[in-house]
């Protein structure tokens, strides 16, 4: 399965013409530590979790040195635990930025983050609206313990291709805006099991895949 997914990513990358590196993140939420090990054995080095507590419990049982990505919405009172991840994809408010900056400072590290942008405007999705991004960028300039590496977005579930492309291009524009604000923001985390090929065509550098690798979640 992983080989086929990698082939599809490579083909989509060639079609898209962005010439980006693409990191495959295996989303292991709801699965046990065995899923992390299976991913590792298939050559995957990055795993994604959407809940801090579940990730911490799993991490304690995993001995292979994967990079841990936090991809789910985060409460400010979990900032301390979130600061232990390798990359937080779900930075979606000024207040969370302040909390993460403080937690990373206390941990004596610089935390890499992506700004989650809600391009589609769906109220069910978290993320900064595109028009809020410049205020967010001003705030992030002051966060000395955060390193802004790019943008994360989620497209509407089961949307048609034209809608997906519009959302993914919106995320790309948001990345350009962060770059214009002076951040070394080269990453675009976008694409899940149902839409990763379109996302890679549109320039995704990180795809977050659960179902297509591990089957459905119960
Ligand atoms: C669960 C989840 C994924 C993976 O979804 P699949 O459709 O199973 O690939 C990706 N991103 C986020 C933020 C998720 O919560």
mmCIF file of N, CA and C in Angstrom, residues 78-155:
data_model
loop_
_atom_site.group_PDB
_atom_site.id
_atom_site.type_symbol
_atom_site.label_atom_id
_atom_site.label_comp_id
_atom_site.label_asym_id
_atom_site.label_seq_id
_atom_site.Cartn_x
_atom_site.Cartn_y
_atom_site.Cartn_z
ATOM 1 N N UNK A 78 -3.150 22.641 26.691
ATOM 2 C CA UNK A 78 -2.296 21.504 26.309
ATOM 3 C C UNK A 78 -1.003 21.976 25.641
ATOM 4 N N UNK A 79 -0.733 23.266 25.748
ATOM 5 C CA UNK A 79 0.434 23.819 25.031
ATOM 6 C C UNK A 79 1.738 23.164 25.479
ATOM 7 N N UNK A 80 1.819 22.883 26.776
ATOM 8 C CA UNK A 80 3.062 22.308 27.294
ATOM 9 C C UNK A 80 3.354 20.963 26.613
ATOM 10 N N UNK A 81 2.342 20.106 26.555
ATOM 11 C CA UNK A 81 2.541 18.800 25.897
ATOM 12 C C UNK A 81 2.778 18.980 24.400
ATOM 13 N N UNK A 82 2.086 19.951 23.810
ATOM 14 C CA UNK A 82 2.227 20.166 22.367
ATOM 15 C C UNK A 82 3.646 20.610 22.003
ATOM 16 N N UNK A 83 4.296 21.283 22.942
ATOM 17 C CA UNK A 83 5.648 21.791 22.666
ATOM 18 C C UNK A 83 6.668 20.665 22.530
ATOM 19 N N UNK A 84 6.275 19.443 22.869
ATOM 20 C CA UNK A 84 7.191 18.306 22.734
ATOM 21 C C UNK A 84 7.120 17.665 21.340
ATOM 22 N N UNK A 85 6.196 18.112 20.507
ATOM 23 C CA UNK A 85 6.091 17.545 19.152
ATOM 24 C C UNK A 85 7.176 18.135 18.240
ATOM 25 N N UNK A 86 7.409 17.464 17.129
ATOM 26 C CA UNK A 86 8.409 17.967 16.180
ATOM 27 C C UNK A 86 7.839 19.064 15.293
ATOM 28 N N UNK A 87 6.554 18.982 14.995
ATOM 29 C CA UNK A 87 5.908 20.023 14.192
ATOM 30 C C UNK A 87 4.433 20.094 14.584
ATOM 31 N N UNK A 88 3.986 21.289 14.908
ATOM 32 C CA UNK A 88 2.569 21.510 15.218
ATOM 33 C C UNK A 88 1.917 22.141 13.991
ATOM 34 N N UNK A 89 0.942 21.422 13.408
ATOM 35 C CA UNK A 89 0.305 21.893 12.167
ATOM 36 C C UNK A 89 -0.881 22.806 12.440
ATOM 37 N N UNK A 90 -1.345 22.849 13.677
ATOM 38 C CA UNK A 90 -2.677 23.394 13.966
ATOM 39 C C UNK A 90 -2.643 24.679 14.774
ATOM 40 N N UNK A 91 -1.699 25.535 14.482
ATOM 41 C CA UNK A 91 -1.671 26.843 15.134
ATOM 42 C C UNK A 91 -2.753 27.715 14.496
ATOM 43 N N UNK A 92 -3.819 27.985 15.276
ATOM 44 C CA UNK A 92 -4.988 28.608 14.651
ATOM 45 C C UNK A 92 -5.505 29.850 15.370
ATOM 46 N N UNK A 93 -4.722 30.385 16.306
ATOM 47 C CA UNK A 93 -5.160 31.642 16.940
ATOM 48 C C UNK A 93 -3.969 32.346 17.583
ATOM 49 N N UNK A 94 -4.129 33.651 17.780
ATOM 50 C CA UNK A 94 -3.112 34.442 18.477
ATOM 51 C C UNK A 94 -2.866 33.895 19.872
ATOM 52 N N UNK A 95 -3.957 33.573 20.543
ATOM 53 C CA UNK A 95 -3.828 33.124 21.933
ATOM 54 C C UNK A 95 -3.076 31.809 22.027
ATOM 55 N N UNK A 96 -3.321 30.930 21.084
ATOM 56 C CA UNK A 96 -2.572 29.672 21.077
ATOM 57 C C UNK A 96 -1.098 29.933 20.767
ATOM 58 N N UNK A 97 -0.822 30.880 19.883
ATOM 59 C CA UNK A 97 0.572 31.218 19.561
ATOM 60 C C UNK A 97 1.316 31.672 20.815
ATOM 61 N N UNK A 98 0.674 32.506 21.594
ATOM 62 C CA UNK A 98 1.300 33.006 22.819
ATOM 63 C C UNK A 98 1.566 31.842 23.780
ATOM 64 N N UNK A 99 0.581 30.960 23.913
ATOM 65 C CA UNK A 99 0.728 29.822 24.837
ATOM 66 C C UNK A 99 1.828 28.873 24.372
ATOM 67 N N UNK A 100 1.886 28.601 23.083
ATOM 68 C CA UNK A 100 2.916 27.687 22.560
ATOM 69 C C UNK A 100 4.308 28.312 22.676
ATOM 70 N N UNK A 101 4.378 29.611 22.425
ATOM 71 C CA UNK A 101 5.658 30.309 22.517
ATOM 72 C C UNK A 101 6.197 30.209 23.943
ATOM 73 N N UNK A 102 5.312 30.423 24.891
ATOM 74 C CA UNK A 102 5.721 30.361 26.289
ATOM 75 C C UNK A 102 6.142 28.932 26.664
ATOM 76 N N UNK A 103 5.354 27.960 26.219
ATOM 77 C CA UNK A 103 5.663 26.560 26.554
ATOM 78 C C UNK A 103 6.990 26.131 25.930
ATOM 79 N N UNK A 104 7.224 26.539 24.702
ATOM 80 C CA UNK A 104 8.475 26.176 24.035
ATOM 81 C C UNK A 104 9.652 26.848 24.747
ATOM 82 N N UNK A 105 9.458 28.089 25.149
ATOM 83 C CA UNK A 105 10.503 28.797 25.882
ATOM 84 C C UNK A 105 10.839 28.083 27.181
ATOM 85 N N UNK A 106 9.803 27.645 27.887
ATOM 86 C CA UNK A 106 10.036 26.941 29.156
ATOM 87 C C UNK A 106 10.740 25.615 28.935
ATOM 88 N N UNK A 107 10.453 24.990 27.787
ATOM 89 C CA UNK A 107 11.099 23.716 27.471
ATOM 90 C C UNK A 107 12.498 23.942 26.891
ATOM 91 N N UNK A 108 12.859 25.193 26.690
ATOM 92 C CA UNK A 108 14.182 25.501 26.165
ATOM 93 C C UNK A 108 14.363 25.084 24.724
ATOM 94 N N UNK A 109 13.269 25.145 23.961
ATOM 95 C CA UNK A 109 13.413 24.775 22.559
ATOM 96 C C UNK A 109 12.676 25.747 21.654
ATOM 97 N N UNK A 110 13.015 25.662 20.376
ATOM 98 C CA UNK A 110 12.274 26.418 19.379
ATOM 99 C C UNK A 110 11.329 25.427 18.712
ATOM 100 N N UNK A 111 10.046 25.750 18.725
ATOM 101 C CA UNK A 111 9.027 24.827 18.217
ATOM 102 C C UNK A 111 8.655 25.205 16.785
ATOM 103 N N UNK A 112 8.700 24.233 15.902
ATOM 104 C CA UNK A 112 8.297 24.491 14.520
ATOM 105 C C UNK A 112 6.779 24.380 14.406
ATOM 106 N N UNK A 113 6.184 25.337 13.716
ATOM 107 C CA UNK A 113 4.720 25.383 13.614
ATOM 108 C C UNK A 113 4.286 25.725 12.186
ATOM 109 N N UNK A 114 3.063 25.298 11.877
ATOM 110 C CA UNK A 114 2.385 25.734 10.659
ATOM 111 C C UNK A 114 1.140 26.496 11.092
ATOM 112 N N UNK A 115 0.810 27.519 10.372
ATOM 113 C CA UNK A 115 -0.427 28.250 10.642
ATOM 114 C C UNK A 115 -1.558 27.532 9.902
ATOM 115 N N UNK A 116 -2.566 27.112 10.645
ATOM 116 C CA UNK A 116 -3.711 26.467 9.990
ATOM 117 C C UNK A 116 -4.629 27.542 9.443
ATOM 118 N N UNK A 117 -4.877 27.461 8.160
ATOM 119 C CA UNK A 117 -5.711 28.458 7.498
ATOM 120 C C UNK A 117 -7.013 27.801 7.057
ATOM 121 N N UNK A 118 -8.108 28.446 7.388
ATOM 122 C CA UNK A 118 -9.430 27.955 6.991
ATOM 123 C C UNK A 118 -9.827 28.663 5.699
ATOM 124 N N UNK A 119 -9.428 28.077 4.597
ATOM 125 C CA UNK A 119 -9.648 28.718 3.298
ATOM 126 C C UNK A 119 -11.114 28.627 2.888
ATOM 127 N N UNK A 120 -11.736 27.484 3.171
ATOM 128 C CA UNK A 120 -13.100 27.243 2.690
ATOM 129 C C UNK A 120 -14.135 28.056 3.468
ATOM 130 N N UNK A 121 -13.774 28.485 4.681
ATOM 131 C CA UNK A 121 -14.728 29.231 5.493
ATOM 132 C C UNK A 121 -15.774 28.369 6.173
ATOM 133 N N UNK A 122 -15.636 27.057 6.086
ATOM 134 C CA UNK A 122 -16.575 26.166 6.784
ATOM 135 C C UNK A 122 -16.478 26.409 8.288
ATOM 136 N N UNK A 123 -17.628 26.571 8.934
ATOM 137 C CA UNK A 123 -17.590 26.870 10.369
ATOM 138 C C UNK A 123 -17.156 25.654 11.182
ATOM 139 N N UNK A 124 -17.272 24.467 10.600
ATOM 140 C CA UNK A 124 -16.860 23.260 11.319
ATOM 141 C C UNK A 124 -15.344 23.115 11.389
ATOM 142 N N UNK A 125 -14.627 23.933 10.634
ATOM 143 C CA UNK A 125 -13.169 23.778 10.603
ATOM 144 C C UNK A 125 -12.493 24.899 11.374
ATOM 145 N N UNK A 126 -11.432 24.530 12.077
ATOM 146 C CA UNK A 126 -10.680 25.591 12.733
ATOM 147 C C UNK A 126 -9.685 26.173 11.742
ATOM 148 N N UNK A 127 -9.012 27.212 12.172
ATOM 149 C CA UNK A 127 -8.051 27.853 11.286
ATOM 150 C C UNK A 127 -8.295 29.344 11.219
ATOM 151 N N UNK A 128 -7.255 30.043 10.833
ATOM 152 C CA UNK A 128 -7.305 31.483 10.683
ATOM 153 C C UNK A 128 -7.921 31.801 9.322
ATOM 154 N N UNK A 129 -8.832 32.740 9.265
ATOM 155 C CA UNK A 129 -9.374 33.152 7.959
ATOM 156 C C UNK A 129 -8.271 33.891 7.196
ATOM 157 N N UNK A 130 -8.266 33.771 5.873
ATOM 158 C CA UNK A 130 -7.202 34.437 5.107
ATOM 159 C C UNK A 130 -7.052 35.932 5.439
ATOM 160 N N UNK A 131 -8.169 36.604 5.689
ATOM 161 C CA UNK A 131 -8.048 38.047 5.967
ATOM 162 C C UNK A 131 -7.483 38.328 7.364
ATOM 163 N N UNK A 132 -7.413 37.306 8.212
ATOM 164 C CA UNK A 132 -6.842 37.493 9.553
ATOM 165 C C UNK A 132 -5.338 37.211 9.594
ATOM 166 N N UNK A 133 -4.826 36.758 8.454
ATOM 167 C CA UNK A 133 -3.458 36.247 8.447
ATOM 168 C C UNK A 133 -2.413 37.326 8.735
ATOM 169 N N UNK A 134 -2.632 38.529 8.250
ATOM 170 C CA UNK A 134 -1.567 39.530 8.437
ATOM 171 C C UNK A 134 -1.490 39.955 9.897
ATOM 172 N N UNK A 135 -2.632 40.017 10.580
ATOM 173 C CA UNK A 135 -2.595 40.319 12.020
ATOM 174 C C UNK A 135 -1.899 39.184 12.770
ATOM 175 N N UNK A 136 -2.190 37.955 12.340
ATOM 176 C CA UNK A 136 -1.553 36.789 12.956
ATOM 177 C C UNK A 136 -0.030 36.844 12.740
ATOM 178 N N UNK A 137 0.371 37.231 11.540
ATOM 179 C CA UNK A 137 1.804 37.309 11.233
ATOM 180 C C UNK A 137 2.485 38.332 12.136
ATOM 181 N N UNK A 138 1.820 39.469 12.381
ATOM 182 C CA UNK A 138 2.391 40.478 13.279
ATOM 183 C C UNK A 138 2.626 39.898 14.665
ATOM 184 N N UNK A 139 1.640 39.143 15.127
ATOM 185 C CA UNK A 139 1.752 38.530 16.443
ATOM 186 C C UNK A 139 2.906 37.518 16.465
ATOM 187 N N UNK A 140 3.003 36.735 15.394
ATOM 188 C CA UNK A 140 4.020 35.671 15.354
ATOM 189 C C UNK A 140 5.442 36.224 15.312
ATOM 190 N N UNK A 141 5.587 37.440 14.794
ATOM 191 C CA UNK A 141 6.923 38.065 14.780
ATOM 192 C C UNK A 141 7.487 38.168 16.194
ATOM 193 N N UNK A 142 6.581 38.267 17.166
ATOM 194 C CA UNK A 142 7.012 38.478 18.551
ATOM 195 C C UNK A 142 7.283 37.165 19.282
ATOM 196 N N UNK A 143 6.967 36.031 18.642
ATOM 197 C CA UNK A 143 7.090 34.731 19.310
ATOM 198 C C UNK A 143 8.476 34.150 19.027
ATOM 199 N N UNK A 144 9.402 34.413 19.925
ATOM 200 C CA UNK A 144 10.798 34.060 19.661
ATOM 201 C C UNK A 144 11.069 32.564 19.741
ATOM 202 N N UNK A 145 10.168 31.835 20.349
ATOM 203 C CA UNK A 145 10.391 30.392 20.489
ATOM 204 C C UNK A 145 9.598 29.581 19.469
ATOM 205 N N UNK A 146 8.966 30.258 18.538
ATOM 206 C CA UNK A 146 8.253 29.550 17.464
ATOM 207 C C UNK A 146 8.967 29.818 16.145
ATOM 208 N N UNK A 147 9.040 28.789 15.329
ATOM 209 C CA UNK A 147 9.558 28.979 13.973
ATOM 210 C C UNK A 147 8.439 28.635 12.999
ATOM 211 N N UNK A 148 7.972 29.630 12.300
ATOM 212 C CA UNK A 148 6.849 29.456 11.378
ATOM 213 C C UNK A 148 7.366 28.868 10.070
ATOM 214 N N UNK A 149 6.955 27.649 9.764
ATOM 215 C CA UNK A 149 7.493 26.958 8.593
ATOM 216 C C UNK A 149 6.527 26.920 7.414
ATOM 217 N N UNK A 150 5.280 27.341 7.624
ATOM 218 C CA UNK A 150 4.352 27.313 6.497
ATOM 219 C C UNK A 150 2.903 27.263 6.948
ATOM 220 N N UNK A 151 2.099 26.613 6.129
ATOM 221 C CA UNK A 151 0.646 26.650 6.267
ATOM 222 C C UNK A 151 0.084 25.239 6.230
ATOM 223 N N UNK A 152 -0.958 25.017 7.013
ATOM 224 C CA UNK A 152 -1.724 23.768 6.929
ATOM 225 C C UNK A 152 -3.165 24.117 6.583
ATOM 226 N N UNK A 153 -3.797 23.270 5.777
ATOM 227 C CA UNK A 153 -5.230 23.469 5.554
ATOM 228 C C UNK A 153 -5.921 22.130 5.367
ATOM 229 N N UNK A 154 -7.235 22.141 5.578
ATOM 230 C CA UNK A 154 -8.080 20.982 5.307
ATOM 231 C C UNK A 154 -9.136 21.401 4.303
ATOM 232 N N UNK A 155 -9.291 20.591 3.273
ATOM 233 C CA UNK A 155 -10.323 20.880 2.276
ATOM 234 C C UNK A 155 -11.646 20.272 2.737
#
